[in-house]
Tab-separated table of C-alpha atoms in Angstrom:
chain	number	residue	atom	x	y	z
A	427	MET	CA	252.979	-56.630	-103.883
A	428	ALA	CA	252.869	-53.316	-105.663
A	429	ARG	CA	254.902	-52.976	-108.827
A	430	SER	CA	257.027	-50.006	-109.915
A	431	VAL	CA	255.211	-47.376	-111.821
A	432	PRO	CA	255.584	-47.817	-115.700
A	433	LYS	CA	256.121	-45.021	-118.134
A	434	VAL	CA	252.918	-43.935	-119.642
A	435	SER	CA	254.275	-44.179	-123.229
A	436	SER	CA	255.093	-47.894	-122.665
A	437	GLU	CA	251.348	-48.423	-122.122
A	438	PHE	CA	250.710	-47.412	-125.742
A	439	GLU	CA	253.595	-49.150	-127.473
A	440	GLY	CA	252.477	-51.245	-130.342
A	441	ALA	CA	249.119	-49.438	-130.838
A	442	GLU	CA	247.782	-50.515	-134.300
A	443	LEU	CA	246.474	-47.237	-135.797
A	444	GLY	CA	246.985	-48.117	-139.408
A	445	ASP	CA	250.111	-45.791	-139.781
A	446	ALA	CA	253.383	-45.939	-137.882
A	447	ARG	CA	253.481	-42.186	-137.879
A	448	LEU	CA	250.172	-42.094	-135.821
A	449	THR	CA	251.604	-44.554	-133.324
A	450	ARG	CA	254.763	-42.402	-132.891
A	451	ARG	CA	252.579	-39.375	-132.431
A	452	LEU	CA	250.587	-41.177	-129.793
A	453	LEU	CA	253.717	-42.148	-127.854
A	454	ARG	CA	255.014	-38.593	-128.008
A	455	ILE	CA	251.729	-37.018	-126.845
A	456	ALA	CA	251.438	-39.512	-123.996
A	457	GLU	CA	254.899	-38.808	-122.740
A	458	CYS	CA	254.217	-35.076	-122.742
A	459	VAL	CA	250.836	-35.299	-120.890
A	460	ALA	CA	252.360	-37.721	-118.319
A	461	THR	CA	254.950	-35.023	-117.440
A	462	ALA	CA	252.149	-32.586	-116.511
A	463	PRO	CA	248.757	-34.200	-116.615
A	464	ALA	CA	246.843	-31.028	-115.659
A	465	ALA	CA	248.398	-28.738	-118.265
A	466	GLY	CA	246.703	-27.843	-121.365
A	467	PHE	CA	247.883	-29.036	-124.780
A	468	PRO	CA	249.182	-25.523	-125.808
A	469	ARG	CA	251.527	-25.612	-122.787
A	470	LEU	CA	252.711	-29.242	-123.409
A	471	THR	CA	253.708	-28.544	-126.973
A	472	SER	CA	256.865	-26.597	-128.191
A	473	SER	CA	255.422	-25.011	-131.299
A	474	ASP	CA	252.195	-24.173	-133.075
A	475	SER	CA	252.882	-26.943	-135.663
A	476	GLU	CA	253.245	-29.511	-132.880
A	477	LEU	CA	250.065	-28.390	-131.263
A	478	GLU	CA	248.263	-28.625	-134.601
A	479	GLY	CA	249.675	-32.256	-134.824
A	480	VAL	CA	248.128	-33.087	-131.561
A	481	TYR	CA	244.679	-31.773	-132.628
A	482	ARG	CA	244.921	-33.537	-135.972
A	483	PHE	CA	245.786	-36.791	-134.268
A	484	LEU	CA	242.855	-36.612	-131.815
A	485	GLY	CA	240.502	-35.772	-134.617
A	486	ASN	CA	241.806	-38.527	-137.083
A	487	GLU	CA	239.094	-40.893	-138.191
A	488	ARG	CA	241.507	-43.816	-137.963
A	489	VAL	CA	242.122	-43.099	-134.320
A	490	THR	CA	239.584	-44.525	-131.918
A	491	PRO	CA	239.480	-45.061	-128.178
A	492	ALA	CA	239.564	-48.901	-128.625
A	493	LYS	CA	242.739	-48.736	-130.704
A	494	ILE	CA	244.404	-46.306	-128.334
A	495	LEU	CA	243.655	-48.531	-125.318
A	496	GLN	CA	244.374	-51.864	-126.916
A	497	PRO	CA	248.095	-52.066	-125.784
A	498	HIS	CA	247.185	-50.865	-122.348
A	499	LEU	CA	244.527	-53.576	-122.101
A	500	ALA	CA	247.017	-56.241	-123.142
A	501	LYS	CA	249.482	-55.101	-120.342
A	502	THR	CA	246.519	-55.102	-117.878
A	503	VAL	CA	246.019	-58.706	-118.796
A	504	GLU	CA	249.692	-59.402	-118.033
A	505	ARG	CA	249.496	-57.658	-114.732
A	506	VAL	CA	246.390	-59.570	-113.595
A	507	GLY	CA	247.910	-62.899	-114.800
A	508	GLU	CA	246.260	-66.088	-113.421
A	509	ARG	CA	245.192	-64.491	-110.057
A	510	PRO	CA	241.646	-63.415	-109.393
A	511	ALA	CA	240.903	-59.626	-109.724
A	512	LEU	CA	238.248	-57.165	-108.777
A	513	VAL	CA	236.748	-55.246	-111.690
A	514	LEU	CA	235.011	-52.050	-110.581
A	515	HIS	CA	232.366	-50.690	-112.892
A	516	ASP	CA	231.011	-47.139	-112.776
A	517	THR	CA	229.969	-44.263	-114.926
A	518	THR	CA	231.061	-40.634	-114.698
A	519	GLU	CA	229.800	-37.618	-116.544
A	520	LEU	CA	232.242	-35.289	-118.288
A	521	GLY	CA	230.921	-31.700	-118.787
A	522	PHE	CA	232.464	-29.008	-120.901
A	523	GLY	CA	231.880	-25.327	-120.632
A	524	GLY	CA	231.792	-22.548	-123.121
A	525	GLN	CA	228.996	-20.924	-125.259
A	526	ALA	CA	229.950	-22.658	-128.557
A	527	LYS	CA	228.290	-25.937	-129.237
A	528	ARG	CA	230.768	-28.721	-129.589
A	529	GLU	CA	230.120	-31.316	-132.337
A	530	GLY	CA	228.540	-34.541	-131.183
A	531	LEU	CA	228.059	-33.635	-127.445
A	532	GLY	CA	224.651	-34.011	-125.702
A	533	THR	CA	223.098	-33.035	-122.329
A	534	ILE	CA	224.534	-34.360	-119.063
A	535	SER	CA	221.720	-33.146	-116.876
A	536	PHE	CA	217.942	-33.211	-117.143
A	537	THR	CA	217.505	-29.936	-115.377
A	538	ALA	CA	220.833	-27.897	-115.764
A	539	PRO	CA	222.353	-26.429	-118.946
A	540	GLY	CA	225.564	-27.735	-120.293
A	541	GLN	CA	227.119	-30.198	-122.785
A	542	GLY	CA	229.180	-33.312	-122.467
A	543	PHE	CA	229.085	-37.045	-122.467
A	544	PHE	CA	229.272	-40.135	-120.200
A	545	ALA	CA	232.108	-42.523	-119.720
A	546	HIS	CA	231.451	-45.968	-118.347
A	547	PHE	CA	234.624	-47.647	-117.014
A	548	ALA	CA	235.851	-50.981	-115.795
A	549	LEU	CA	238.927	-50.727	-113.524
A	550	ALA	CA	240.944	-53.803	-112.625
A	551	LEU	CA	242.299	-54.089	-109.009
A	552	ALA	CA	244.283	-56.791	-107.282
A	553	ALA	CA	241.972	-58.911	-105.196
A	554	ASP	CA	244.613	-59.757	-102.501
A	555	GLY	CA	243.577	-56.994	-100.059
A	556	SER	CA	246.112	-54.443	-101.426
A	557	ARG	CA	243.630	-52.927	-103.893
A	558	GLU	CA	246.488	-52.173	-106.273
A	559	PRO	CA	245.163	-50.581	-109.461
A	560	LEU	CA	246.147	-52.983	-112.311
A	561	GLY	CA	244.762	-51.035	-115.208
A	562	VAL	CA	241.733	-50.004	-117.231
A	563	ALA	CA	239.796	-53.142	-118.307
A	564	GLY	CA	237.178	-51.522	-120.496
A	565	LEU	CA	235.632	-48.232	-121.494
A	566	GLN	CA	232.299	-47.253	-123.199
A	567	THR	CA	231.282	-43.721	-123.915
A	568	PHE	CA	227.797	-42.463	-124.717
A	569	VAL	CA	225.895	-39.257	-125.375
A	570	ARG	CA	222.432	-38.591	-123.887
A	571	THR	CA	219.756	-37.061	-126.070
A	572	VAL	CA	216.535	-36.366	-124.221
A	573	LYS	CA	213.564	-34.020	-124.725
A	574	ARG	CA	212.080	-34.095	-121.183
A	575	SER	CA	213.114	-34.946	-117.724
A	576	PRO	CA	212.619	-38.422	-116.364
A	577	LYS	CA	209.623	-37.247	-114.253
A	578	HIS	CA	207.779	-36.505	-117.506
A	579	GLY	CA	208.847	-39.561	-119.471
A	580	ALA	CA	212.257	-38.927	-121.076
A	581	THR	CA	212.222	-39.785	-124.773
A	582	ARG	CA	215.326	-40.856	-126.785
A	583	LYS	CA	216.021	-40.839	-130.465
A	584	ALA	CA	214.888	-43.983	-132.279
A	585	GLY	CA	217.399	-46.761	-132.110
A	586	THR	CA	219.161	-45.352	-128.928
A	587	PRO	CA	219.691	-48.236	-126.489
A	588	ASN	CA	218.690	-48.010	-122.914
A	589	GLU	CA	221.540	-46.398	-120.920
A	590	ARG	CA	221.452	-49.133	-118.294
A	591	SER	CA	222.428	-51.786	-120.953
A	592	ARG	CA	225.995	-50.446	-120.624
A	593	TRP	CA	226.435	-52.378	-117.376
A	594	PRO	CA	225.978	-55.954	-118.778
A	595	GLU	CA	227.520	-55.103	-122.151
A	596	LEU	CA	230.829	-53.999	-120.726
A	597	ALA	CA	230.791	-56.732	-117.986
A	598	LEU	CA	230.313	-59.425	-120.659
A	599	GLN	CA	233.137	-57.939	-122.801
A	600	VAL	CA	235.503	-57.708	-119.840
A	601	GLY	CA	234.446	-61.270	-118.778
A	602	GLN	CA	235.869	-62.750	-121.901
A	603	THR	CA	239.351	-61.286	-121.091
A	604	PHE	CA	239.160	-61.748	-117.296
A	605	PRO	CA	237.053	-64.884	-116.740
A	606	ARG	CA	237.860	-65.198	-113.055
A	607	ALA	CA	237.221	-61.571	-112.179
A	608	ILE	CA	234.618	-60.459	-109.491
A	609	HIS	CA	232.572	-57.580	-111.068
A	610	VAL	CA	231.760	-54.952	-108.466
A	611	MET	CA	228.868	-52.440	-109.135
A	612	ASP	CA	226.857	-49.874	-107.261
A	613	ARG	CA	223.110	-49.455	-107.091
A	614	GLU	CA	222.754	-48.128	-110.633
A	615	ALA	CA	223.228	-51.691	-111.810
A	616	ASP	CA	220.341	-52.878	-109.516
A	617	SER	CA	217.974	-54.371	-111.985
A	618	PHE	CA	216.575	-57.929	-112.637
A	619	GLU	CA	217.746	-57.807	-116.205
A	620	ILE	CA	221.384	-57.010	-115.360
A	621	LEU	CA	221.522	-59.619	-112.536
A	622	SER	CA	220.042	-62.195	-114.784
A	623	GLU	CA	222.406	-61.534	-117.704
A	624	LEU	CA	225.503	-61.591	-115.469
A	625	SER	CA	224.298	-64.789	-113.943
A	626	ALA	CA	223.506	-66.461	-117.325
A	627	ALA	CA	226.968	-65.679	-118.553
A	628	GLY	CA	228.582	-67.235	-115.556
A	629	LEU	CA	230.189	-64.023	-114.289
A	630	ARG	CA	231.069	-63.410	-110.680
A	631	PHE	CA	229.652	-60.313	-109.280
A	632	VAL	CA	228.948	-58.159	-106.122
A	633	VAL	CA	226.147	-55.730	-106.915
A	634	ARG	CA	224.769	-53.381	-104.353
A	635	ILE	CA	220.836	-53.423	-104.561
A	636	SER	CA	218.232	-51.169	-103.073
A	637	ARG	CA	214.979	-52.317	-104.626
A	638	ASP	CA	212.738	-54.673	-102.861
A	639	ARG	CA	211.546	-57.844	-104.761
A	640	ARG	CA	208.889	-60.361	-104.384
A	641	LEU	CA	210.084	-63.884	-103.268
A	642	LEU	CA	209.199	-66.802	-105.389
A	643	ARG	CA	208.123	-68.574	-102.207
A	644	PRO	CA	207.372	-66.842	-98.873
A	645	GLU	CA	210.177	-67.307	-96.168
A	646	GLY	CA	208.198	-67.530	-92.972
A	647	PRO	CA	206.177	-64.410	-92.544
A	648	SER	CA	208.152	-62.554	-95.311
A	649	LYS	CA	206.957	-62.332	-98.872
A	650	ASN	CA	209.475	-59.709	-99.862
A	651	LEU	CA	213.260	-59.917	-100.162
A	652	LEU	CA	214.374	-57.166	-97.834
A	653	ALA	CA	212.124	-58.242	-95.024
A	654	ALA	CA	213.472	-61.804	-95.337
A	655	ALA	CA	217.110	-60.594	-95.465
A	656	ASP	CA	216.623	-58.823	-92.212
A	657	ARG	CA	215.899	-62.150	-90.516
A	658	ASP	CA	218.948	-63.854	-92.046
A	659	GLU	CA	221.676	-65.402	-89.932
A	660	ILE	CA	224.324	-63.059	-88.481
A	661	PHE	CA	227.652	-64.206	-89.776
A	662	ALA	CA	229.984	-61.512	-88.213
A	663	THR	CA	230.269	-58.250	-86.427
A	664	ARG	CA	233.320	-56.216	-87.326
A	665	SER	CA	234.777	-52.727	-87.150
A	666	VAL	CA	235.878	-50.894	-90.244
A	667	ARG	CA	237.231	-47.481	-91.027
A	668	VAL	CA	234.751	-45.420	-93.029
A	669	THR	CA	236.485	-42.873	-95.218
A	670	ARG	CA	235.624	-39.126	-95.406
A	671	ARG	CA	233.314	-38.132	-98.248
A	672	PRO	CA	232.430	-34.706	-99.425
A	673	LYS	CA	228.907	-33.772	-100.418
A	674	SER	CA	227.992	-34.991	-103.911
A	675	ARG	CA	228.462	-32.025	-106.375
A	676	THR	CA	226.779	-33.478	-109.546
A	677	GLY	CA	223.421	-34.385	-108.078
A	678	ARG	CA	223.411	-37.561	-110.388
A	679	VAL	CA	223.713	-39.712	-107.239
A	680	PRO	CA	223.026	-37.330	-104.381
A	681	ARG	CA	225.178	-38.160	-101.415
A	682	PRO	CA	225.372	-36.397	-97.962
A	683	LYS	CA	228.796	-35.274	-96.574
A	684	ARG	CA	230.440	-37.915	-94.383
A	685	ASP	CA	233.303	-37.570	-91.781
A	686	GLU	CA	235.916	-40.306	-91.246
A	687	ARG	CA	234.931	-42.608	-88.483
A	688	THR	CA	235.151	-46.189	-87.268
A	689	ALA	CA	231.967	-48.122	-87.870
A	690	THR	CA	230.672	-51.283	-86.238
A	691	LEU	CA	229.053	-53.467	-88.901
A	692	ARG	CA	226.661	-56.416	-88.421
A	693	ILE	CA	226.748	-58.798	-91.383
A	694	ARG	CA	223.903	-61.216	-92.321
A	695	ALA	CA	223.916	-63.527	-95.410
A	696	SER	CA	221.577	-66.155	-96.988
A	697	PRO	CA	220.458	-67.292	-100.501
A	698	HIS	CA	217.125	-66.071	-101.781
A	699	GLU	CA	215.013	-66.777	-104.892
A	700	VAL	CA	213.235	-63.711	-106.214
A	701	MET	CA	210.488	-63.428	-108.893
A	702	ARG	CA	210.873	-61.776	-112.251
A	703	PRO	CA	209.027	-58.431	-112.306
A	704	LEU	CA	205.723	-58.441	-114.178
A	705	ARG	CA	206.815	-56.340	-117.124
A	706	ARG	CA	206.335	-57.337	-120.767
A	707	VAL	CA	209.879	-56.364	-121.724
A	708	LEU	CA	211.110	-59.125	-119.405
A	709	GLU	CA	209.184	-61.921	-120.884
A	710	ASN	CA	212.361	-63.631	-122.304
A	711	TYR	CA	214.088	-63.687	-118.857
A	712	PRO	CA	213.843	-66.527	-116.333
A	713	LEU	CA	210.818	-66.715	-114.085
A	714	SER	CA	213.005	-66.365	-111.039
A	715	LEU	CA	216.571	-65.733	-110.049
A	716	THR	CA	218.495	-67.116	-107.011
A	717	VAL	CA	221.206	-64.878	-105.562
A	718	ASN	CA	223.166	-64.774	-102.266
A	719	LEU	CA	222.347	-61.745	-100.402
A	720	VAL	CA	224.750	-60.086	-97.884
A	721	THR	CA	223.168	-57.485	-95.675
A	722	VAL	CA	225.518	-54.954	-93.982
A	723	GLU	CA	224.097	-52.670	-91.362
A	724	GLU	CA	225.941	-50.280	-88.996
A	725	VAL	CA	225.014	-50.475	-85.256
A	726	ASN	CA	225.563	-47.909	-82.531
A	727	THR	CA	225.709	-45.047	-85.075
A	728	PRO	CA	226.527	-41.670	-83.750
A	729	PRO	CA	223.541	-39.273	-83.453
A	730	GLY	CA	222.894	-37.206	-86.732
A	731	VAL	CA	225.007	-39.602	-88.847
A	732	GLU	CA	223.609	-41.591	-91.751
A	733	PRO	CA	224.396	-45.309	-90.884
A	734	VAL	CA	226.147	-47.653	-93.329
A	735	SER	CA	223.544	-49.847	-94.932
A	736	TRP	CA	224.328	-52.180	-97.802
A	737	ARG	CA	222.475	-54.977	-99.563
A	738	LEU	CA	224.873	-56.958	-101.749
A	739	ALA	CA	223.643	-59.447	-104.335
A	740	THR	CA	226.447	-61.884	-105.259
A	741	THR	CA	227.367	-65.136	-106.803
A	742	GLU	CA	230.219	-65.686	-104.358
A	743	PRO	CA	229.799	-68.391	-101.707
A	744	ILE	CA	228.473	-67.496	-98.242
A	745	ASN	CA	229.288	-70.751	-96.431
A	746	THR	CA	231.759	-69.341	-93.940
A	747	THR	CA	232.399	-66.057	-92.103
A	748	GLU	CA	235.611	-65.524	-94.177
A	749	GLN	CA	233.691	-65.827	-97.464
A	750	VAL	CA	231.057	-63.368	-96.370
A	751	GLU	CA	233.664	-60.842	-95.121
A	752	ALA	CA	235.486	-61.174	-98.414
A	753	ILE	CA	232.255	-60.089	-100.179
A	754	VAL	CA	231.964	-57.092	-98.060
A	755	ASP	CA	235.697	-56.161	-98.609
A	756	ALA	CA	235.094	-56.568	-102.382
A	757	TYR	CA	232.356	-53.916	-102.250
A	758	ARG	CA	234.469	-51.729	-99.919
A	759	ALA	CA	237.146	-51.599	-102.585
A	760	ARG	CA	234.546	-49.733	-104.826
A	761	TRP	CA	235.725	-46.374	-103.545
A	762	VAL	CA	238.956	-46.785	-105.651
A	763	ILE	CA	237.095	-45.949	-108.766
A	764	GLU	CA	235.850	-42.785	-107.332
A	765	GLU	CA	239.447	-41.910	-106.623
A	766	TYR	CA	240.228	-42.805	-110.194
A	767	PHE	CA	237.525	-40.400	-111.451
A	768	LYS	CA	239.100	-37.686	-109.274
A	769	ALA	CA	242.538	-38.464	-110.902
A	770	LEU	CA	240.928	-38.203	-114.277
A	771	LYS	CA	239.002	-34.955	-113.778
A	772	THR	CA	241.154	-33.088	-111.283
A	773	GLY	CA	244.693	-34.538	-111.762
A	774	CYS	CA	244.366	-34.676	-115.551
A	775	SER	CA	241.905	-31.739	-115.979
A	776	MET	CA	239.864	-33.777	-118.534
A	777	GLU	CA	236.884	-31.444	-118.384
A	778	LYS	CA	239.042	-28.474	-119.236
A	779	ARG	CA	240.153	-29.864	-122.655
A	780	GLN	CA	239.436	-27.314	-125.380
A	781	LEU	CA	238.625	-29.917	-128.121
A	782	GLU	CA	235.693	-29.056	-130.348
A	783	SER	CA	234.229	-32.536	-131.135
A	784	TYR	CA	233.053	-35.666	-129.424
A	785	ARG	CA	235.658	-37.680	-131.527
A	786	GLY	CA	238.567	-35.590	-130.239
A	787	LEU	CA	237.358	-35.717	-126.645
A	788	VAL	CA	236.768	-39.389	-126.458
A	789	ASN	CA	240.156	-40.102	-128.001
A	790	ALA	CA	241.742	-37.759	-125.444
A	791	LEU	CA	239.841	-39.488	-122.756
A	792	ALA	CA	241.290	-42.831	-123.818
A	793	MET	CA	244.656	-41.500	-123.468
A	794	PHE	CA	244.058	-39.703	-120.195
A	795	SER	CA	242.419	-42.743	-118.793
A	796	VAL	CA	245.869	-44.378	-118.776
A	797	VAL	CA	247.536	-41.344	-117.364
A	798	ALA	CA	244.934	-41.197	-114.502
A	799	TRP	CA	245.570	-44.972	-113.883
A	800	ARG	CA	249.215	-44.202	-113.558
A	801	LEU	CA	248.599	-41.341	-111.080
A	802	LEU	CA	246.452	-43.735	-109.092
A	803	LEU	CA	249.130	-46.382	-109.201
A	804	LEU	CA	251.793	-43.875	-108.185
A	805	ARG	CA	249.876	-43.004	-105.025
A	806	SER	CA	249.230	-46.726	-104.460
A	807	VAL	CA	252.911	-47.577	-104.710
A	808	ALA	CA	253.854	-44.808	-102.369
A	809	ARG	CA	251.378	-46.101	-99.835
A	810	LEU	CA	251.930	-49.947	-100.306
A	811	ARG	CA	255.682	-49.963	-100.895
A	812	PRO	CA	256.974	-46.585	-99.747
A	813	GLU	CA	260.555	-47.884	-100.175
A	814	ALA	CA	260.216	-48.268	-103.997
A	815	PRO	CA	262.772	-46.174	-106.038
A	816	ALA	CA	261.703	-42.681	-106.966
A	817	THR	CA	262.794	-43.259	-110.456
A	818	GLY	CA	259.678	-45.376	-110.949
A	819	ALA	CA	257.616	-42.244	-110.368
A	820	LEU	CA	259.599	-39.331	-111.784
A	821	THR	CA	262.217	-38.743	-114.381
A	822	LYS	CA	265.917	-38.534	-113.303
A	823	GLN	CA	265.937	-34.781	-114.382
A	824	GLN	CA	262.881	-33.993	-112.265
A	825	LEU	CA	264.509	-35.745	-109.294
A	826	ARG	CA	267.583	-33.730	-109.722
A	827	LEU	CA	265.513	-30.595	-109.851
A	828	LEU	CA	263.735	-31.610	-106.686
A	829	GLY	CA	267.030	-32.360	-105.051
A	830	SER	CA	268.244	-28.894	-105.836
A	831	LEU	CA	265.109	-27.291	-104.407
A	832	ALA	CA	265.587	-29.354	-101.247
A	833	LYS	CA	268.859	-27.567	-100.642
A	834	LEU	CA	267.056	-24.213	-100.536
A	835	ASP	CA	265.163	-22.922	-97.467
A	836	GLY	CA	262.217	-21.917	-99.665
A	837	LEU	CA	262.610	-19.474	-102.578
A	838	GLY	CA	259.994	-16.750	-102.932
A	839	ALA	CA	256.701	-18.405	-103.495
A	840	LEU	CA	258.230	-21.950	-103.520
A	841	PRO	CA	257.605	-24.033	-100.475
A	842	ARG	CA	260.362	-25.821	-98.585
A	843	ILE	CA	261.072	-29.227	-100.253
A	844	ARG	CA	262.587	-32.078	-98.429
A	845	LEU	CA	264.163	-34.847	-100.407
A	846	PRO	CA	266.641	-37.405	-99.056
A	847	ARG	CA	269.832	-38.371	-100.859
A	848	SER	CA	268.278	-41.674	-102.060
A	849	PRO	CA	264.639	-40.835	-102.348
A	850	THR	CA	261.810	-43.295	-102.561
A	851	ALA	CA	258.426	-43.160	-104.392
A	852	HIS	CA	256.878	-41.951	-101.236
A	853	ASP	CA	259.427	-39.124	-101.072
A	854	ALA	CA	258.882	-38.260	-104.528
A	855	LEU	CA	255.104	-38.029	-104.116
A	856	ALA	CA	255.429	-36.009	-101.034
A	857	ALA	CA	257.652	-33.496	-102.752
A	858	VAL	CA	255.380	-33.041	-105.668
A	859	ALA	CA	252.397	-32.600	-103.334
A	860	ARG	CA	254.450	-30.050	-101.339
A	861	LEU	CA	254.941	-28.101	-104.571
A	862	GLY	CA	251.149	-28.046	-104.983
A	863	GLY	CA	250.728	-26.506	-101.607
A	864	HIS	CA	250.026	-29.728	-99.553
A	865	ILE	CA	250.477	-29.508	-95.777
A	866	LYS	CA	251.529	-32.717	-94.140
A	867	ASN	CA	249.205	-32.368	-91.175
A	868	ASN	CA	246.172	-32.396	-93.629
A	869	GLY	CA	246.619	-36.158	-94.309
A	870	PRO	CA	247.262	-37.767	-97.673
A	871	PRO	CA	247.410	-35.263	-100.741
A	872	GLY	CA	244.415	-35.025	-102.974
A	873	TRP	CA	244.250	-34.905	-106.674
A	874	MET	CA	243.905	-31.150	-106.937
A	875	VAL	CA	247.096	-30.699	-104.789
A	876	LEU	CA	248.999	-33.388	-106.918
A	877	GLY	CA	247.874	-31.733	-110.200
A	878	ARG	CA	249.074	-28.339	-109.039
A	879	GLY	CA	252.276	-29.916	-107.913
A	880	TYR	CA	252.994	-31.571	-111.261
A	881	GLU	CA	252.195	-28.363	-113.151
A	882	SER	CA	254.625	-26.421	-110.876
A	883	LEU	CA	257.194	-29.151	-111.502
A	884	LEU	CA	256.843	-28.878	-115.162
A	885	LEU	CA	257.231	-25.054	-115.105
A	886	LEU	CA	260.413	-25.406	-113.026
A	887	GLU	CA	261.684	-28.102	-115.297
A	888	LEU	CA	261.285	-25.850	-118.314
A	889	GLY	CA	263.231	-23.097	-116.480
A	890	TRP	CA	265.959	-25.622	-115.623
A	891	ILE	CA	266.282	-26.749	-119.227
A	892	ALA	CA	266.463	-23.120	-120.450
A	893	ARG	CA	269.164	-22.327	-117.879
A	894	GLU	CA	271.220	-25.340	-118.917
A	895	THR	CA	270.841	-24.427	-122.609
A	896	CYS	CA	272.040	-20.871	-121.917
A	897	ASP	CA	275.068	-22.107	-119.811
A	898	GLN	CA	276.069	-24.380	-122.658
A	899	SER	CA	275.885	-21.740	-125.371
């Protein structure tokens, strides 16, 4: 069951930053950005001195992403409790414009100009089918420094670890805190090293793979994994709703545009033992690795549409149809982290932050990562439990303001707001989206619309406060 949406500032209470004043500053900044996540710091502060205090806080050497996130991680542990959870892993690039070089940033593309860094997240979800976001379970950031494109053999500075190592490193770290979690990863984690390290640590995982591998022993006429998997037993055929997906903008993982549709999936499953690749860097790894492989393939795909095709390597049991379908559903939940990245980039405007150094940006990222989780949870609560009180999503003053707007039949550029006498979380979310220009017939509101709506609500709230101050003087 979805919970009420907590205040952002409560997720940072008890942060140990070495100075009580820094902790108080963190709580104040968090409360401000939660009010209007997409607004810039100059608009969120009441004076030049307060704005300078924000910049000094984010650039303070005693402030780190790990220290900022520590209280939130502890609360995530409480929300997960003893139940199993899904932990979604993925990386997103954060690019920052402008001509001036920002201290500590690197390249984010092998071919295009620009500067930025990468953030590798672990996001905890409820594994009960609700996909309720329970909190950030881990965060790593890194900067890429390369001289040439991968086609010509990219070189890194001496001592820089392989970027792919972030996948097992964060999983092993998260696994100590959430020992029962199922780690869900996309194709970027498809490597013998990663699967071996996760298996050796006893972690549960569902990893989508795309590379073929030699089997330790031929299975009938098949010497390779993918050919053998295509001959596995069919466990189930089921229909699922495939969500709409825009064309990939970044090019890091090119993806074609996809319309929403109902897909019929055929699911196969069987254990397979694959050989270790013949590379010297793998000499310390086992000679072979046994994984359960679940193959998902779409049948009767409409003409011109790319069919769903997944190969899922997993440690989860595959003895029954229910177990195999649970593995497929675990991977289907991976789209939630894509929504989380949209909340971070669009709802919180992370890539528009005018901070001049890597230190300041990663500290801001740690703070906004919790704000983005709260936005994601807000939308989840509105969908899973639409009758939840609106006070769990907005402040009482913001609800009074929306209630006043609801009595007007539009006002100039303002849209018509509809808010019942006792609004729910769903009502509050719909009202904020309407302020952002959302049209009900267009389906659920996106993060850009919600971000515009929160920004409009902030401006209206400032005007409301100014009016009340004048009336009282």
